[in-house]
Coordinates of C-alpha atoms in Angstrom, one line a residue:
Chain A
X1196 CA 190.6 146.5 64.8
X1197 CA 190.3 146.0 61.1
X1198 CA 192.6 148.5 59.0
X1199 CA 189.0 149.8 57.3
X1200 CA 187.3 150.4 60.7
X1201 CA 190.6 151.9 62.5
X1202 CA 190.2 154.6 59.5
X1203 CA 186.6 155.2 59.5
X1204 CA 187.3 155.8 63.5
X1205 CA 190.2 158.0 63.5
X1206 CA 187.7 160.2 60.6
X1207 CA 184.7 159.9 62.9
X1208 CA 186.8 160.8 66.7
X1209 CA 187.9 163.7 65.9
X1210 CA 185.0 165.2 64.9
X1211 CA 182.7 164.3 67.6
X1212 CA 185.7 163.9 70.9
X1213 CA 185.2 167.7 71.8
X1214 CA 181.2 166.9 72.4
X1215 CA 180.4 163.6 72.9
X1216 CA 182.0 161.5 75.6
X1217 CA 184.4 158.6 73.9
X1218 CA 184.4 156.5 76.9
X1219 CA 182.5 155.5 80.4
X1220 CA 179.9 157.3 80.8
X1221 CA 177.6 156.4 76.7
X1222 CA 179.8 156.4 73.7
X1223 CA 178.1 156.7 70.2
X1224 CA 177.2 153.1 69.7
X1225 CA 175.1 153.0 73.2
X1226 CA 173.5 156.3 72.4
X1227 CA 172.3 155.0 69.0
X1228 CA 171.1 151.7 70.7
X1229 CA 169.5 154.4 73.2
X1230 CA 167.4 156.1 70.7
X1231 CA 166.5 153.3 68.4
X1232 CA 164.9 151.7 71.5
X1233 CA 163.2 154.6 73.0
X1234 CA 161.6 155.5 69.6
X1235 CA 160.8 151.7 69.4
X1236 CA 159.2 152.3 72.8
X1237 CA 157.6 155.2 71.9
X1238 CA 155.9 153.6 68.6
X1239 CA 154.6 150.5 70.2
X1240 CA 153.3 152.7 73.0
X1241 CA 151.1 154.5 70.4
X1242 CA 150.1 151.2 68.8
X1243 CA 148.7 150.1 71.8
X1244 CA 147.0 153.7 72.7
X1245 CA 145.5 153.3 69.5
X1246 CA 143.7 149.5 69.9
X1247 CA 146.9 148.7 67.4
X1248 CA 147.4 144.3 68.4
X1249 CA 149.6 143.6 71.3
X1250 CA 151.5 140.5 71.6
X1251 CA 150.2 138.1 74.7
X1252 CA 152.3 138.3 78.0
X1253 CA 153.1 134.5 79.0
X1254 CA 151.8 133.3 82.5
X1255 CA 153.9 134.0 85.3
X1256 CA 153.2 132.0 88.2
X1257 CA 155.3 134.2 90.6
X1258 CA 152.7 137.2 89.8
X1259 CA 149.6 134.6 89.7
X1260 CA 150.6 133.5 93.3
X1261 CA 150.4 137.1 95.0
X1262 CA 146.6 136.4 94.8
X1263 CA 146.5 133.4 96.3
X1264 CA 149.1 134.6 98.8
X1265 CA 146.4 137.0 100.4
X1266 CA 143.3 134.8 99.6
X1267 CA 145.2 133.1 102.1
X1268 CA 145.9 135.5 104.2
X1269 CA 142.6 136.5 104.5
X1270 CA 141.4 132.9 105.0
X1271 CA 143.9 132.3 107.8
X1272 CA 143.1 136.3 109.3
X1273 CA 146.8 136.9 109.4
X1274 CA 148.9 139.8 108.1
X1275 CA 150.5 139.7 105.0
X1276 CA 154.1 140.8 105.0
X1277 CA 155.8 142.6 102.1
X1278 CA 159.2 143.8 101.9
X1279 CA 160.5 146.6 99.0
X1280 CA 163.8 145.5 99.3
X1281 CA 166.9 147.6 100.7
X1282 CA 167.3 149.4 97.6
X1283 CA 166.6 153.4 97.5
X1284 CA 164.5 155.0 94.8
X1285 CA 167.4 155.3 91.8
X1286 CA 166.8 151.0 91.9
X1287 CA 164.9 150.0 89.0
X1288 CA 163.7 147.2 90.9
X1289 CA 162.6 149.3 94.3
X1290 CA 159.9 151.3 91.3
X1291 CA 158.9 148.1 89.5
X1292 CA 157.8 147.0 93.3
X1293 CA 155.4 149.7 94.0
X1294 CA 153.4 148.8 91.3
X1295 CA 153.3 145.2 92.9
X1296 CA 152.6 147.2 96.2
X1297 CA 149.8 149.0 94.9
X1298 CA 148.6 145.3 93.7
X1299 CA 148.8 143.7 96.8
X1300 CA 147.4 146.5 98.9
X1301 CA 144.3 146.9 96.6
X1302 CA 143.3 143.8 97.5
X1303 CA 144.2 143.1 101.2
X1304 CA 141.9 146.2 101.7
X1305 CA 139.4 144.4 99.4
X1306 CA 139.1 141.4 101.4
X1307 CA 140.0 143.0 104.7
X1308 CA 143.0 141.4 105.2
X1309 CA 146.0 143.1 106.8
X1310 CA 149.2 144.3 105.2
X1311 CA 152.8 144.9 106.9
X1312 CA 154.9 146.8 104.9
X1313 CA 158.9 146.7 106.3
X1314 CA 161.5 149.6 104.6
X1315 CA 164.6 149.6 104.8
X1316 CA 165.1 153.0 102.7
X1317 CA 164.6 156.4 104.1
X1318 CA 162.8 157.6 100.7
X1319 CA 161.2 154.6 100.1
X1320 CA 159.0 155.2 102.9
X1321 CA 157.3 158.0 102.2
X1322 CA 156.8 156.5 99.1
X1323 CA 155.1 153.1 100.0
X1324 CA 153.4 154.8 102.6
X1325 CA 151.6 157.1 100.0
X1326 CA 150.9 153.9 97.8
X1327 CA 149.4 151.7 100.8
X1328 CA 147.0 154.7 101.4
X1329 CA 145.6 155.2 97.6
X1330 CA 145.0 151.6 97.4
X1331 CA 142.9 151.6 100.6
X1332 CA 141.1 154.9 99.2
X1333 CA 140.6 153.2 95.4
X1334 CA 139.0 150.6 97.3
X1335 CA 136.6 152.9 99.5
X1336 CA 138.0 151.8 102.7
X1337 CA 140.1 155.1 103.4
X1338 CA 139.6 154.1 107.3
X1339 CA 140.7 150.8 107.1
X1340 CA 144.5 151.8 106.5
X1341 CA 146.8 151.7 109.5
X1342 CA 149.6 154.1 109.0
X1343 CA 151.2 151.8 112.1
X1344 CA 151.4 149.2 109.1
X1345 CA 153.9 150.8 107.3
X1346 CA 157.4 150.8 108.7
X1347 CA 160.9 152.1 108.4
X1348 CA 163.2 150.1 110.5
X1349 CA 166.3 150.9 110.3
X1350 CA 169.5 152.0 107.2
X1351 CA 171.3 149.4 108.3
X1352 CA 170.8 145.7 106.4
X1353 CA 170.9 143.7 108.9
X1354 CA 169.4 145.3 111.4
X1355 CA 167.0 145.6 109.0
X1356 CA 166.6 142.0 108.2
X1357 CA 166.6 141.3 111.7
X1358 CA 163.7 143.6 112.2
X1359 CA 162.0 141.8 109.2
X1360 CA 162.2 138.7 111.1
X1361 CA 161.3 139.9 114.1
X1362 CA 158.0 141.3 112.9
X1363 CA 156.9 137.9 110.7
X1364 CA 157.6 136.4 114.1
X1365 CA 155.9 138.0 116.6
X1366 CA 152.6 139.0 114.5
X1367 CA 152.9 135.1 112.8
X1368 CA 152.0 136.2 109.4
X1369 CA 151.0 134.2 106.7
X1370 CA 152.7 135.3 103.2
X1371 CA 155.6 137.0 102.6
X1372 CA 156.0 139.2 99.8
X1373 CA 159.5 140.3 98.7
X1374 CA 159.7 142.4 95.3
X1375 CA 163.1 144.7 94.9
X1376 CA 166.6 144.9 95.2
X1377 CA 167.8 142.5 98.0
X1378 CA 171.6 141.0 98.6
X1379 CA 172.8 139.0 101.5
X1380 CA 169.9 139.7 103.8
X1381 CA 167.4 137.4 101.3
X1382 CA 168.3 134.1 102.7
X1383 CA 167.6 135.3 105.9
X1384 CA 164.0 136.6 105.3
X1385 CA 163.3 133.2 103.2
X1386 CA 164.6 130.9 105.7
X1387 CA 163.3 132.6 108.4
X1388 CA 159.8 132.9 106.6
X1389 CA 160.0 129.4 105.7
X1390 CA 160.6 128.2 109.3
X1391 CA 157.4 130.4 110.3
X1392 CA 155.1 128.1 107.9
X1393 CA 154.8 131.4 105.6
X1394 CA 153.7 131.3 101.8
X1395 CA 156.7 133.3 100.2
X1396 CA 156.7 135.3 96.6
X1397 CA 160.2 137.0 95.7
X1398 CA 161.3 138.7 93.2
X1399 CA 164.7 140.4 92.6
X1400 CA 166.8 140.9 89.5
X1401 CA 170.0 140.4 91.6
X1402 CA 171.3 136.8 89.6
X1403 CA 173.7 136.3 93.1
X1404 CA 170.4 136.5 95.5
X1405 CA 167.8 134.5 92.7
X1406 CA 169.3 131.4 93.2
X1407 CA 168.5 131.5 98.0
X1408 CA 164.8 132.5 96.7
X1409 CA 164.6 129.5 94.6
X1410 CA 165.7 127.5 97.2
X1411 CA 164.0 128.5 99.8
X1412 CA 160.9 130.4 98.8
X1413 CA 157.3 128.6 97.2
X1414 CA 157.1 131.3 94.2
X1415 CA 160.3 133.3 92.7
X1416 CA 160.7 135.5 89.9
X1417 CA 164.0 135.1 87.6
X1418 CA 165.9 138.3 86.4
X1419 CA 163.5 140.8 84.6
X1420 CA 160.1 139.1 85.1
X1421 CA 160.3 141.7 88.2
X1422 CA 160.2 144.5 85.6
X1423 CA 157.2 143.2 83.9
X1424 CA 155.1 142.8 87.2
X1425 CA 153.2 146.3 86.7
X1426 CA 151.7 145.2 83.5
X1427 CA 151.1 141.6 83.9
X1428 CA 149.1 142.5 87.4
X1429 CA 147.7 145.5 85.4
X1430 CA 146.8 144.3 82.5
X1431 CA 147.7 147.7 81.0
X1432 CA 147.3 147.3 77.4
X1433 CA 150.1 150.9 77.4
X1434 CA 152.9 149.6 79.5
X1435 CA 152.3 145.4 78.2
X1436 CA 153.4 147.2 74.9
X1437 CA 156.7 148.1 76.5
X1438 CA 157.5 144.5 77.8
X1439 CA 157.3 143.5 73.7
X1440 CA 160.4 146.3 73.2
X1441 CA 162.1 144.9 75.7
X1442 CA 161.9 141.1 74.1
X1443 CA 162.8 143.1 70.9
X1444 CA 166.0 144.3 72.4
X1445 CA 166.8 140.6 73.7
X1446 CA 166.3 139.0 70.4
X1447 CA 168.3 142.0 69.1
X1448 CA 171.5 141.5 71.4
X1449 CA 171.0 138.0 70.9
X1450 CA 171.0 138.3 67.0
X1451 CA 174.4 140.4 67.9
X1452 CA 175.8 137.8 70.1
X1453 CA 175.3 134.7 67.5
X1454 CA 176.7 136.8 64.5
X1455 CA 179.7 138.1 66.8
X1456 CA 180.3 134.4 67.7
X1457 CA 180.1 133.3 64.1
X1458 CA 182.1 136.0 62.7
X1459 CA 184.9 135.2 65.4
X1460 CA 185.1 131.5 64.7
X1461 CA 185.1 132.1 60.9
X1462 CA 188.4 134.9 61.6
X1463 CA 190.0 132.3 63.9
X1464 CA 189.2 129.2 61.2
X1465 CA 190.7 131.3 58.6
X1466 CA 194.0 133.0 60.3
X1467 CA 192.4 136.5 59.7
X1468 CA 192.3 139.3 62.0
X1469 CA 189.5 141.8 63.9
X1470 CA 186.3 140.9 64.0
X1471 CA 183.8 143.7 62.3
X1472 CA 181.3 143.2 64.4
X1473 CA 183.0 143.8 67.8
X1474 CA 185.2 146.6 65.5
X1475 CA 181.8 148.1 65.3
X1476 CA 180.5 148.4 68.3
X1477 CA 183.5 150.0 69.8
X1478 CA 184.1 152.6 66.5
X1479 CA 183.4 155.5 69.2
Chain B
X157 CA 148.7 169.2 88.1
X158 CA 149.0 166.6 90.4
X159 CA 149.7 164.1 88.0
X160 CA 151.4 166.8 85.2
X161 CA 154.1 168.4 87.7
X162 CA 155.5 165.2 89.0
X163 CA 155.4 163.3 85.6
X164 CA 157.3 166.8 84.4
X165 CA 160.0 167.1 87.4
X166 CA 160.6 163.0 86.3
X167 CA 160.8 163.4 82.9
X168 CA 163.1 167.1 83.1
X169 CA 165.5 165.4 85.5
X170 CA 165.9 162.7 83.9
X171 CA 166.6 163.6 80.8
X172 CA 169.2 166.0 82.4
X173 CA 171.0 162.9 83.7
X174 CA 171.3 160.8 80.7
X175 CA 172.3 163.9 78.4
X176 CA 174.8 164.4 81.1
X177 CA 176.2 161.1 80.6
X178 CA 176.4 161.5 76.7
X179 CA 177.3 164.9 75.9
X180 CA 180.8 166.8 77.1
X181 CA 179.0 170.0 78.5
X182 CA 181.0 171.1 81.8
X183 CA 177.7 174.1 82.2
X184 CA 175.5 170.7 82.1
X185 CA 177.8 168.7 84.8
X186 CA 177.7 172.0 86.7
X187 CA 173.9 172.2 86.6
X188 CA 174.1 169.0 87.8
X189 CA 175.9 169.4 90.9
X190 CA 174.6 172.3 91.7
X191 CA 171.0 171.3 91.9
X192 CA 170.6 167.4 91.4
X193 CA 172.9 166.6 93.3
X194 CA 171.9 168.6 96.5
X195 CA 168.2 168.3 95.9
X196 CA 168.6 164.6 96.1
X197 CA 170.8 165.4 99.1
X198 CA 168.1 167.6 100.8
X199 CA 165.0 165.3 100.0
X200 CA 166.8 162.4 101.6
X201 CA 167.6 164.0 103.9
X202 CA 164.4 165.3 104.9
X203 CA 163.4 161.2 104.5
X204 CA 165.4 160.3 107.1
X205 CA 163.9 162.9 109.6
X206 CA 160.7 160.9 108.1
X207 CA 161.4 157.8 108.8
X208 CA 162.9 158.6 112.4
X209 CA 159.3 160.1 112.9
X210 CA 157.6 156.9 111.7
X211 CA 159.9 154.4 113.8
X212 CA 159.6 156.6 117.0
X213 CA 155.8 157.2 116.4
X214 CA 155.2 153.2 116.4
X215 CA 157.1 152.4 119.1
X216 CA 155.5 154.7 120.9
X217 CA 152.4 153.5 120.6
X218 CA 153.5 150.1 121.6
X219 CA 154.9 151.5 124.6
X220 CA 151.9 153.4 125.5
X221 CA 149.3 150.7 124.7
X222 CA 151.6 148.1 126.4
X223 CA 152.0 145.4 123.5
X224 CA 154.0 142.4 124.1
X225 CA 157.3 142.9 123.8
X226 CA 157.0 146.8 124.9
X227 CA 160.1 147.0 126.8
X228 CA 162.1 145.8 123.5
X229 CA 160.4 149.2 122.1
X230 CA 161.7 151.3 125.1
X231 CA 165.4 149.9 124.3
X232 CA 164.8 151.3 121.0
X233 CA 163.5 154.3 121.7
X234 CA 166.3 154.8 124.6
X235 CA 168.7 154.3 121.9
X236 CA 167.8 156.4 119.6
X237 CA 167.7 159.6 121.6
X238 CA 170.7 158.7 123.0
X239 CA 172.8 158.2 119.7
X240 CA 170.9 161.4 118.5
X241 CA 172.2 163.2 121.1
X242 CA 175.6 162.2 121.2
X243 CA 175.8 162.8 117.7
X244 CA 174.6 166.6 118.0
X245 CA 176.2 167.8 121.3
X246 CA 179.9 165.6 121.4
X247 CA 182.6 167.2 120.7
X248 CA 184.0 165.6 117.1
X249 CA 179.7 164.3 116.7
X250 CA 179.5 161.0 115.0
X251 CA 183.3 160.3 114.8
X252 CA 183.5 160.8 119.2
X253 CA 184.9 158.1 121.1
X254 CA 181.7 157.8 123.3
X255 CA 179.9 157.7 120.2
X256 CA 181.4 155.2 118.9
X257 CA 181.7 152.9 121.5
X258 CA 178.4 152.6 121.9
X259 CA 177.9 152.2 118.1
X260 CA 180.8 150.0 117.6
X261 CA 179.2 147.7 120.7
X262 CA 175.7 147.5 119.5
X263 CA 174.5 147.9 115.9
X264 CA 177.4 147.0 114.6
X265 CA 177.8 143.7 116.7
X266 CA 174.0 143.4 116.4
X267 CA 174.5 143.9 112.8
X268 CA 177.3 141.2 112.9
X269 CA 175.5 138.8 114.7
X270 CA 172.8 138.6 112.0
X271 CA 175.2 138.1 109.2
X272 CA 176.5 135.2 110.7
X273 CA 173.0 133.4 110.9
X274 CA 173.7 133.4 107.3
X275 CA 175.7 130.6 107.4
X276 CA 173.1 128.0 109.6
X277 CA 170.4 129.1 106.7
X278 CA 172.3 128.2 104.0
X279 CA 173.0 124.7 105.6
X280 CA 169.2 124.1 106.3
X281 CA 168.0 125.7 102.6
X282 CA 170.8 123.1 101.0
X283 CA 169.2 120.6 102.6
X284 CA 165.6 121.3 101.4
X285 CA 167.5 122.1 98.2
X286 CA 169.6 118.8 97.7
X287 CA 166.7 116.8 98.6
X288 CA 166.3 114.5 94.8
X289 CA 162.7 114.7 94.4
X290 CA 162.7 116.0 91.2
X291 CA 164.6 115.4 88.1
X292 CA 165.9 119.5 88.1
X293 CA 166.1 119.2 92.1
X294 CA 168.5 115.5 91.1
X295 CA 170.5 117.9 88.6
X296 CA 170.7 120.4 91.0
X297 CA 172.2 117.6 93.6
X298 CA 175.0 115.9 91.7
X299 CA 176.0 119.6 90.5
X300 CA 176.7 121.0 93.3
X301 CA 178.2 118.3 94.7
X302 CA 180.7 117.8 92.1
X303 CA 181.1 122.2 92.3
X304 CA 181.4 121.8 96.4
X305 CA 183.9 118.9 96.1
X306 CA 186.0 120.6 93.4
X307 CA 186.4 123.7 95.2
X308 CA 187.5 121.8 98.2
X309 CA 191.4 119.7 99.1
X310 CA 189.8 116.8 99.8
X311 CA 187.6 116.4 96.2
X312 CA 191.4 117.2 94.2
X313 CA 192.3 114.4 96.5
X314 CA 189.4 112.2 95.7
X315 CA 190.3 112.1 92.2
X316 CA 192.2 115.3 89.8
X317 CA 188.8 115.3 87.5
X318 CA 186.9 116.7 90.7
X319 CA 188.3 120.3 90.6
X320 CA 188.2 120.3 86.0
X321 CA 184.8 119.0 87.0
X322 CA 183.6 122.3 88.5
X323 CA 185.9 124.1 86.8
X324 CA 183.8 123.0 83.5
X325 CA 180.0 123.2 85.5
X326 CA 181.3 127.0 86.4
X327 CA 182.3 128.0 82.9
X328 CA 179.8 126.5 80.3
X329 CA 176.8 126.1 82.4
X330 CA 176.9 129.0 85.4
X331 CA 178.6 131.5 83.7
X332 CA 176.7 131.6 80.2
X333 CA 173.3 131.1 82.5
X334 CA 174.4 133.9 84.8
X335 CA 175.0 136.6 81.6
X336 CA 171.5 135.4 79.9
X337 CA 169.8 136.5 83.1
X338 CA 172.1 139.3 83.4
X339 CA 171.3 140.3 79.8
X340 CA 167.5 140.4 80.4
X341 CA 167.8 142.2 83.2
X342 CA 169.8 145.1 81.8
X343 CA 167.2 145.6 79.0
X344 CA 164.3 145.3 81.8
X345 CA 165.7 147.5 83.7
X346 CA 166.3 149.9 80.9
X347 CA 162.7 149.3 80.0
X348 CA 161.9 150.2 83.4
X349 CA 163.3 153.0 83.4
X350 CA 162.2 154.5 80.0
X351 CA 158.5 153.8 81.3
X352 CA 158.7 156.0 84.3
X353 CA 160.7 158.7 82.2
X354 CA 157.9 158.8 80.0
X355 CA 155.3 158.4 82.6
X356 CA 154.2 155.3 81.0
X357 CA 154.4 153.8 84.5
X358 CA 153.5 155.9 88.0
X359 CA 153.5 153.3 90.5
X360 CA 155.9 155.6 92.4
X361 CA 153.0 158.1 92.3
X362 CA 151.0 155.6 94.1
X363 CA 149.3 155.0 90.5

């Protein structure tokens, strides 16, 4: 640390150590980001609630697919499979899934298709069960949901994943939909659906379980495109408005990352010593 | 309400948990396990009871309706009331030798045996992978041959560039690749999150 930064943070630690946590947990730097990007959140949010122009979402063809995937289904009369993943309800990615859930389930009760639904978490259960139902009710088809349909299997991964496979084999269904937090268990449900001749859209922001989807599945969403799957099958002009915030805060960090980069080569170039930028960010 | 209290309960508790995690406030960290803490305890709990419901209700119905595969359904079933009631009445539950023999010598070799099929899918997905029919699927090929070779005695015997090779792929291709991704997926997930704190976003509410 510069000798100007070391003395602004020795002024500034003091003052705030006996209240605000100096390390783990947010220090001061992470709770500034915090609130700068929730009040970012919060304006664009308005913008949009008030007809205010919203950037256009590119085309994902992961999210474009889950339509054809039970067109399909619905063609070929046989059951769509969709897995939430094994994580519980504190995963971001097991809550940006029901809103693919609720997607899908809209319309396999639209075209009277059939829907499997596998969990592997206790709580999620409930949960997707509930979501399954209002879909089939928004659609006025309240009878046409099988509560049969939507499964808890087991805590345990693999049995889990077993199970999975077991049930794409035995009712031979056409598409597999996998949205949420998966780990070693993926390459199993891909491979497996792949050998049954099922069409396969997966999506997880795990970066060590992306790489067996793209390998072995027809449609795969990369790291946070999972987040944005809400809005994009929405088109919720509300929660679209988010997704710009969150490009904000990638162009920010990236803006942070170049200049960090640059400021470093210049100190190492020059035989000087700290580097403000980093010096910054860890002042509390 | 029905939409209010839950959006409410969301936003209350979770602001809790993040203040918790800035300011130093041992009344706060006490609230927190004092209530949280166990409600989270209690409701999952109360999912598992749930979910045991929902397994044993549909193999019951395959049992009684005489699907194929049926008998597969009365192992389970068998299985789970017996576990169940090991657990409860044994002397030393969960942790009993009889217990755990007959966990040790089915889910967890069942368990084991699945894991291991791992390996024969990633053989057959390399294949489809590595097949050069594309100039990205090409890339892909000579890459992870060169990363496979390096990694293994026989590519530092090949030639010594084999192992700098992967060395090189790992560290200015996979690793900068792997923190862009990993980058994106912090902020979505933090965008994720803000939307359901703010109710922005009920899908969990079946919304």
């Amino acid at each position: 640390m510069t000798p100007f930064m070391k003395t602004i943070s020795d002024a500034i630690k003091p003052a705030l150590s006996s209240w605000l946590y100096t390390s783990g947990n947010f220090g001061l730097t992470s709770t500034i980001f915090l609130i700068i990007y929730v009040a970012a959140l919060l304006i664009m949010v308005n913008r949009a609630r008030s007809a205010g122009s919203i950037p256009k979402v590119r085309r994902i063809a992961g999210l474009d697919a889950v339509d054809e995937v039970v067109g399909r289904a619905t063609e070929m009369g046989r059951p769509v499979l969709y897995s939430p993943g094994i994580g519980g309800l504190e995963a971001a990615d097991t809550l940006a899934s029901f809103n693919v859930l609720g997607h899908v389930a809209k319309l396999i009760a639209k075209y009277d298709a059939r829907l499997i639904v596998c969990n592997r978490t206790p709580t999620v259960q409930p949960v997707t069960e509930s979501v399954v139902r209002a879909a089939y009710f928004e659609v006025g088809k309240p009878d046409a949901y099988r509560e049969d349909d939507v499964r808890f299997l087991t805590s345990d991964q693999f049995g889990y994943a077993a199970g999975v496979v077991g049930i794409m084999n035995r009712e031979g269904v056409s598409a597999l939909v996998m949205f949420g937090l998966f780990y070693a268990e993926s390459l199993v449900f891909a491979e497996a659906g792949n050998q049954a001749g099922a069409i396969q859209v997966a999506a997880t922001s795990s970066t060590s379980q992306t790489p067996f989807f793209i390998v072995a599945c027809d449609y795969c969403l990369i790291g946070e495109e999972i987040y944005v799957a809400g809005a994009y099958l929405g088109q919720d002009r509300v929660r679209l408005a988010t997704i710009v915030v969150q490009d904000w805060g990638k162009q920010f960090t990236l803006a942070v990352i170049i200049l960090g980069t640059l400021v470093s080569t210049f100190v190492s170039v020059t035989g000087g010593k700290g580097n403000f930028i980093i010096d910054l960010l860890k002042l509390y | 309400m029905r939409r209010t209290l839950p959006a409410a309960i969301t936003l209350i508790t979770g602001l809790i948990v993040i203040l918790k995690d800035i300011f130093i406030s041992p009344a706060f960290n006490k609230l927190v396990q004092d209530y949280l803490v166990r409600s989270v305890t209690l409701s999952t709990a109360t999912a598992v009871a749930l979910g045991g419901i929902s397994l044993i209700r549909v193999h019951t119905r395959r049992v009684a309706r005489k699907r194929e595969g049926w008998y597969n359904s009365v192992i389970l079933i068998f299985g789970f009331f017996l576990l169940m009631v090991l657990g409860i009445f044994l002397q030393g539950g969960h942790n009993s030798a009889t217990y755990q023999w007959f966990y040790q010598n089915t889910a967890v070799a069942g368990s084991s045996t699945v894991f291991s099929l791992l390996c024969f899918y990633i053989g057959s997905a390399a294949y489809r992978a590595f097949r050069a029919r594309s100039m990205e699927a090409g890339a892909l090929l000579i890459s992870a041959s060169l990363v496979m070779l390096g990694s293994t005695s026989i590519g530092a015997a090949i030639t010594p560039m084999l192992p700098k090779a992967k060395v090189w792929i790992m560290d200015y291709f996979n690793t900068p690749t792997i923190r862009g991704v990993s980058l994106g997926v912090a902020l979505g997930a933090f965008a994720q999150g803000a939307r359901n704190l703010f109710g922005i976003e009920r899908g969990y509410m079946a919304e």
